[in-house]
Coordinates of C-alpha atoms and ligand atoms in Angstrom, one line a residue:
M1 CA 12.3 21.0 19.9
I2 CA 9.0 20.0 21.6
Q3 CA 9.6 18.6 25.0
W4 CA 7.2 16.8 27.4
K5 CA 7.6 16.1 31.1
Q6 CA 8.0 12.4 31.8
K7 CA 6.0 10.7 34.4
T8 CA 6.6 7.2 35.8
G9 CA 3.9 4.8 34.4
Q10 CA 1.6 3.2 36.8
F11 CA 1.5 0.1 34.7
A12 CA 5.3 -0.4 34.6
E13 CA 6.6 -3.8 33.9
D14 CA 9.7 -5.1 35.8
R15 CA 11.9 -4.4 32.8
R16 CA 10.7 -0.9 32.6
D17 CA 11.2 -0.3 36.3
E18 CA 14.9 -1.0 35.8
R19 CA 15.2 1.8 33.3
K20 CA 16.3 5.2 34.2
C21 CA 14.1 7.9 32.7
P22 CA 15.0 11.6 32.8
S23 CA 12.3 14.0 34.1
V24 CA 12.1 15.8 30.7
I25 CA 12.2 13.8 27.5
S26 CA 12.2 14.7 23.8
I27 CA 10.2 12.8 21.2
E28 CA 13.5 11.5 19.7
Q29 CA 14.6 10.2 23.0
A30 CA 11.2 8.7 23.8
I31 CA 11.3 6.9 20.5
D32 CA 14.8 5.6 21.1
E33 CA 13.9 4.4 24.6
A34 CA 10.6 2.9 23.4
M35 CA 12.3 0.9 20.7
R36 CA 14.8 -0.5 23.1
Y37 CA 12.1 -1.3 25.7
A38 CA 9.8 -2.9 23.1
R39 CA 12.6 -5.1 21.6
T40 CA 13.0 -7.0 24.8
F41 CA 9.4 -8.3 24.4
L42 CA 9.7 -9.5 20.8
P43 CA 10.7 -13.1 21.8
E44 CA 7.3 -13.4 23.5
G45 CA 5.4 -13.1 20.2
K46 CA 4.8 -15.3 17.1
V47 CA 4.3 -14.3 13.5
A48 CA 0.8 -15.1 12.1
T49 CA 0.7 -18.3 10.1
Y50 CA -3.0 -18.9 9.6
I51 CA -2.6 -16.8 6.4
P52 CA 0.4 -18.8 4.9
E53 CA 1.9 -15.8 3.2
L54 CA 2.2 -13.9 6.5
A55 CA 4.4 -16.6 7.9
H56 CA 7.3 -15.1 6.0
G57 CA 7.3 -12.1 8.3
D58 CA 10.5 -11.5 10.3
P59 CA 9.7 -11.6 14.1
D60 CA 12.8 -9.5 14.9
Q61 CA 11.6 -6.5 12.9
L62 CA 10.4 -3.4 14.7
G63 CA 9.7 0.0 13.3
V64 CA 7.9 3.2 14.3
C65 CA 6.9 6.5 12.7
L66 CA 5.4 9.5 14.5
I67 CA 4.1 12.5 12.7
T68 CA 3.0 15.6 14.7
K69 CA 0.2 17.9 13.6
D70 CA 2.8 20.5 12.5
G71 CA 4.2 17.9 10.0
T72 CA 7.4 16.9 11.8
V73 CA 8.3 13.3 11.1
Y74 CA 10.1 11.1 13.6
H75 CA 11.1 7.5 12.8
D76 CA 13.2 4.6 13.9
G77 CA 13.9 0.9 13.1
D78 CA 12.1 -0.8 10.2
W79 CA 9.8 2.1 9.6
R80 CA 10.1 1.8 5.8
Q81 CA 9.3 -1.9 5.7
E82 CA 6.2 -2.6 3.7
F83 CA 3.6 -4.9 5.4
T84 CA 0.0 -5.7 4.8
I85 CA -2.5 -3.4 6.5
Q86 CA -4.8 -6.3 7.5
S87 CA -7.4 -5.3 10.1
I88 CA -6.3 -1.6 10.2
S89 CA -8.1 -1.5 6.8
K90 CA -11.4 -2.0 8.8
T91 CA -11.2 1.6 9.9
I92 CA -10.9 2.8 6.3
C93 CA -13.6 0.3 5.2
L94 CA -15.9 1.9 7.8
I95 CA -15.1 5.4 6.5
F96 CA -15.6 4.3 3.0
A97 CA -19.0 2.6 3.8
L98 CA -20.2 5.6 5.8
Q99 CA -19.3 8.0 3.0
T100 CA -20.8 5.9 0.2
A101 CA -23.7 4.0 1.8
G102 CA -24.5 6.3 4.8
Y103 CA -25.1 5.8 8.5
E104 CA -28.5 4.2 8.3
K105 CA -27.5 1.5 5.9
V106 CA -24.2 0.6 7.6
F107 CA -25.6 0.5 11.1
S108 CA -28.5 -1.6 10.0
K109 CA -25.9 -4.3 9.1
V110 CA -23.5 -4.0 12.0
G111 CA -23.6 -2.9 15.6
V112 CA -21.2 -0.8 17.7
E113 CA -20.6 -3.0 20.8
P114 CA -17.3 -4.7 21.8
T115 CA -17.4 -8.4 21.7
G116 CA -14.8 -9.5 24.2
D117 CA -14.1 -12.3 21.7
A118 CA -11.3 -12.9 19.2
F119 CA -11.3 -11.0 15.9
N120 CA -12.3 -14.0 14.0
S121 CA -14.9 -15.4 16.4
I122 CA -18.1 -16.7 14.9
V123 CA -19.8 -17.4 18.2
K124 CA -22.0 -14.3 18.7
L125 CA -23.1 -14.2 15.1
E126 CA -25.2 -17.3 15.9
T127 CA -26.0 -17.0 19.6
K128 CA -26.2 -13.4 20.6
T129 CA -27.4 -11.4 17.6
L130 CA -27.7 -12.1 13.9
H131 CA -25.7 -8.9 13.2
P132 CA -22.0 -8.7 13.8
L133 CA -21.4 -6.7 16.9
N134 CA -19.1 -4.1 15.5
P135 CA -17.2 -3.2 12.2
M136 CA -13.7 -3.9 13.7
I137 CA -14.1 -7.7 13.8
N138 CA -13.9 -9.8 10.7
A139 CA -17.6 -10.5 10.4
G140 CA -18.4 -6.8 11.0
A141 CA -15.9 -5.7 8.3
I142 CA -17.3 -8.1 5.8
A143 CA -20.8 -6.8 6.4
T144 CA -19.5 -3.2 6.2
A145 CA -17.7 -3.9 3.0
S146 CA -20.9 -5.4 1.5
C147 CA -22.6 -2.0 1.9
C148 CA -20.2 -0.6 -0.9
M149 CA -20.9 -3.2 -3.6
E150 CA -23.2 -1.0 -5.6
L151 CA -20.2 1.1 -6.7
E152 CA -18.8 0.4 -10.1
D153 CA -15.3 -0.4 -8.8
P154 CA -15.5 -0.8 -5.0
F155 CA -11.9 -1.8 -4.5
G156 CA -10.6 0.9 -6.8
S157 CA -12.6 3.5 -4.9
F158 CA -11.3 2.1 -1.6
M159 CA -7.7 2.3 -2.9
D160 CA -8.3 6.0 -3.9
L161 CA -9.4 6.8 -0.4
T162 CA -6.6 4.8 1.2
R163 CA -4.0 6.6 -0.9
R164 CA -5.5 10.0 0.0
L165 CA -5.6 9.2 3.7
C166 CA -2.0 7.9 3.7
G167 CA -0.7 10.6 1.4
R168 CA 1.0 8.2 -1.0
E169 CA -0.2 7.6 -4.6
S170 CA 1.9 4.5 -5.0
I171 CA 0.2 2.3 -2.4
Q172 CA -0.6 -1.1 -4.0
L173 CA -2.2 -4.4 -3.3
N174 CA 0.1 -7.2 -2.2
E175 CA -1.1 -9.8 -4.7
S176 CA 0.5 -12.9 -2.9
V177 CA -1.0 -12.1 0.4
Y178 CA -4.4 -11.4 -1.2
L179 CA -4.3 -14.8 -3.0
S180 CA -3.1 -16.5 0.2
E181 CA -6.0 -15.0 2.2
K182 CA -8.5 -15.9 -0.5
K183 CA -7.4 -19.5 -0.5
S184 CA -7.1 -20.0 3.3
G185 CA -9.9 -17.7 4.6
M186 CA -12.4 -20.5 5.3
R187 CA -13.4 -19.1 8.7
N188 CA -14.2 -15.7 7.1
R189 CA -16.1 -17.6 4.4
S190 CA -18.2 -19.4 7.0
M191 CA -19.1 -16.1 8.6
A192 CA -20.0 -14.5 5.3
Y193 CA -22.2 -17.4 4.2
L194 CA -23.9 -17.4 7.6
M195 CA -24.6 -13.6 7.2
Q196 CA -25.8 -14.1 3.6
S197 CA -28.3 -16.8 4.8
D198 CA -29.5 -14.3 7.5
N199 CA -30.0 -11.6 4.9
I200 CA -27.3 -9.3 6.4
L201 CA -25.3 -9.3 3.2
E202 CA -27.1 -7.8 0.3
C203 CA -24.7 -9.3 -2.2
D204 CA -23.2 -12.7 -2.8
A205 CA -20.9 -13.7 0.0
E206 CA -18.0 -14.3 -2.3
L207 CA -18.2 -10.7 -3.7
A208 CA -18.1 -9.2 -0.2
L209 CA -15.3 -11.6 0.8
D210 CA -13.2 -10.7 -2.2
L211 CA -13.4 -7.0 -1.4
Y212 CA -12.6 -7.7 2.3
F213 CA -9.6 -9.9 1.4
R214 CA -8.3 -7.2 -1.0
M215 CA -8.7 -4.5 1.6
C216 CA -6.7 -6.5 4.2
S217 CA -3.9 -7.1 1.6
V218 CA -3.0 -3.5 0.9
S219 CA 0.7 -2.9 1.4
V220 CA 1.7 0.0 3.6
T221 CA 4.6 1.4 5.8
T222 CA 4.5 2.9 9.2
E223 CA 4.8 6.3 7.6
D224 CA 1.7 5.7 5.5
L225 CA -0.3 4.8 8.6
A226 CA 1.1 7.6 10.7
R227 CA -0.1 10.1 8.1
Y228 CA -3.5 8.5 8.1
A229 CA -3.5 8.6 11.9
V230 CA -2.6 12.3 12.0
V231 CA -5.5 13.0 9.6
L232 CA -7.8 11.3 12.2
A233 CA -6.1 13.2 15.0
N234 CA -6.8 16.4 13.2
D235 CA -10.6 15.8 12.9
G236 CA -10.4 14.4 9.3
V237 CA -8.4 17.3 7.9
D238 CA -5.0 16.6 6.3
P239 CA -2.8 19.0 8.4
A240 CA -0.3 19.1 5.5
T241 CA -2.8 20.5 2.9
G242 CA -5.7 21.8 5.0
E243 CA -8.0 19.6 2.9
R244 CA -10.9 17.8 4.7
L245 CA -10.6 14.1 3.8
V246 CA -13.2 12.7 6.2
E247 CA -16.3 14.3 7.6
N248 CA -16.2 15.2 11.3
W249 CA -19.1 12.9 12.3
I250 CA -17.4 9.9 10.6
V251 CA -14.1 10.6 12.3
R252 CA -15.9 10.7 15.6
I253 CA -17.5 7.3 15.0
V254 CA -14.2 5.7 13.8
K255 CA -12.1 6.9 16.7
T256 CA -14.8 5.8 19.2
L257 CA -14.8 2.3 17.7
M258 CA -11.0 2.3 17.7
V259 CA -11.1 2.9 21.5
T260 CA -13.7 0.3 22.3
C261 CA -13.0 -2.4 19.7
G262 CA -9.7 -1.6 17.9
M263 CA -7.6 -4.0 19.8
Y264 CA -10.2 -6.8 19.9
D265 CA -10.5 -8.6 23.2
G266 CA -7.5 -6.7 24.3
S267 CA -9.2 -3.3 23.9
G268 CA -9.9 -2.7 27.6
E269 CA -6.3 -3.4 28.7
F270 CA -4.9 -1.3 25.9
A271 CA -7.2 1.6 26.8
M272 CA -6.0 1.4 30.4
K273 CA -2.3 1.0 29.6
V274 CA -1.9 3.1 26.5
G275 CA -5.1 5.2 26.2
I276 CA -4.9 6.2 22.6
P277 CA -7.6 5.3 19.9
A278 CA -5.8 2.6 17.9
K279 CA -6.3 -0.2 15.5
S280 CA -4.1 -3.3 15.0
G281 CA -3.6 -5.8 12.2
V282 CA -2.1 -9.3 12.0
G283 CA 0.5 -8.0 9.5
G284 CA 2.1 -6.5 12.6
G285 CA 1.0 -2.9 12.4
I286 CA -0.8 -0.7 15.0
M287 CA -2.0 2.7 14.0
A288 CA -2.8 5.2 16.9
S289 CA -4.3 8.7 16.7
V290 CA -3.5 11.1 19.5
E291 CA -6.2 13.7 19.6
D292 CA -5.2 17.0 18.1
R293 CA -1.5 16.2 18.5
M294 CA 0.0 13.4 16.4
G295 CA -0.4 10.1 14.5
I296 CA 1.8 7.1 15.4
A297 CA 2.2 3.8 13.6
A298 CA 4.4 1.0 14.9
F299 CA 5.2 -2.3 13.2
G300 CA 6.5 -5.7 14.3
P301 CA 5.3 -9.0 12.9
A302 CA 5.6 -10.9 16.2
L303 CA 2.0 -11.1 17.6
D304 CA 0.6 -11.9 21.0
A305 CA -2.2 -14.4 21.5
K306 CA -4.9 -11.9 20.6
G307 CA -3.3 -11.0 17.3
N308 CA -1.8 -7.7 18.3
S309 CA 1.8 -6.9 17.6
V310 CA 3.9 -7.4 20.8
G311 CA 6.5 -4.9 19.7
A312 CA 4.2 -2.2 18.4
Y313 CA 2.1 -2.5 21.5
R314 CA 5.1 -1.9 23.7
V315 CA 6.3 1.0 21.6
L316 CA 3.0 2.7 22.1
E317 CA 2.8 1.9 25.8
Y318 CA 6.2 3.5 26.3
L319 CA 5.5 6.5 24.2
S320 CA 2.1 7.0 25.9
Q321 CA 3.7 7.0 29.3
T322 CA 6.8 9.1 28.6
L323 CA 5.1 11.7 26.3
R324 CA 1.8 11.7 28.3
L325 CA -0.4 10.7 25.5
H326 CA -3.1 8.8 27.4
Y327 CA -6.5 10.4 26.9
F328 CA -6.8 10.6 30.6
A329 CA -3.2 11.7 31.3
G330 CA -4.5 14.6 33.4
K331 CA -2.8 17.9 33.9
D332 CA -0.4 17.3 36.7
L333 CA 2.7 18.0 34.7
Ligands
LIG401 O1 -9.3 -11.9 8.0 C1 -8.3 -12.0 8.7 O2 -8.2 -12.8 9.6 C2 -7.2 -11.0 8.4 N1 -7.2 -10.7 7.0 C3 -7.3 -9.8 9.3 C4 -7.3 -10.1 10.7 C5 -6.5 -9.1 11.6 O3 -5.7 -8.3 11.1 C6 -6.8 -9.1 13.0 N2 -5.9 -8.1 13.7 N3 -5.3 -8.1 14.6

């Protein structure tokens, strides 16, 4: 069994201080502890309701799946529950666009800087720059998606890529969430039309929006996302098959943007407390990719004010501290 030395976290919360942690901890034990720790925070979160279909989420659910590079799978709680991928799809959308439209085209439409604003903010589209600041916010993902519209079946090709990255052929669209997003997504619509009027979108706003809404409504489990995360952790090569699924230069871009923008206006705090490239979604998932070691996905529909899953965040925080996963964990074991 792989074992890591435990170190007391500098960013410990009161509830964590009360816990007794052994000096050496296994992955199983870390997951068990992380789940118990994270559950105590669930009452602080709220399920997303701005997409009506997401309001059916159960705020008490919590699940985690961790897959190491050698293929060992660890899991706990509601790890098999299906939920919509939401903004985690923005990372796959970026891979997809870079693979199909190329670097020059994608980054002529969208920047690479953090916004410090909410994921659905429209402010800087109008005041700071005409281009969305990065591909991880809604406006940026809509612009990125629009780069793929020349394909015959953009969503079909996106699904093929998603299924390959997650290692599951049976991944499907959640039709009710898709229809709910399409009906209620007026804020996204405003941004898309603004971008169309500024010639950022090369296609009709409704076409880019439809692809974006579909991408967000793909139904996944923590195991799917942990498999995808371990592919990213392994430089784009599926460790199970040895097949390269994503080119190295694309993996580098995606993981960099996960660090700087993956948790929206909470990205700085997450980098400090957890220190793993990660991406969250309002469906309650967070996918995290520990360089050259493992992929982790956690799920809990109760969200904080920034749209990040309260429970999934705390699971990752605990695992990062006890398993020393922070990218600057240092060598003082
Ligand atoms: O467009 C939206 O608002 C959602 N489909 C996705 C937002 C999201 O997941 C933000 N994540 N934390």
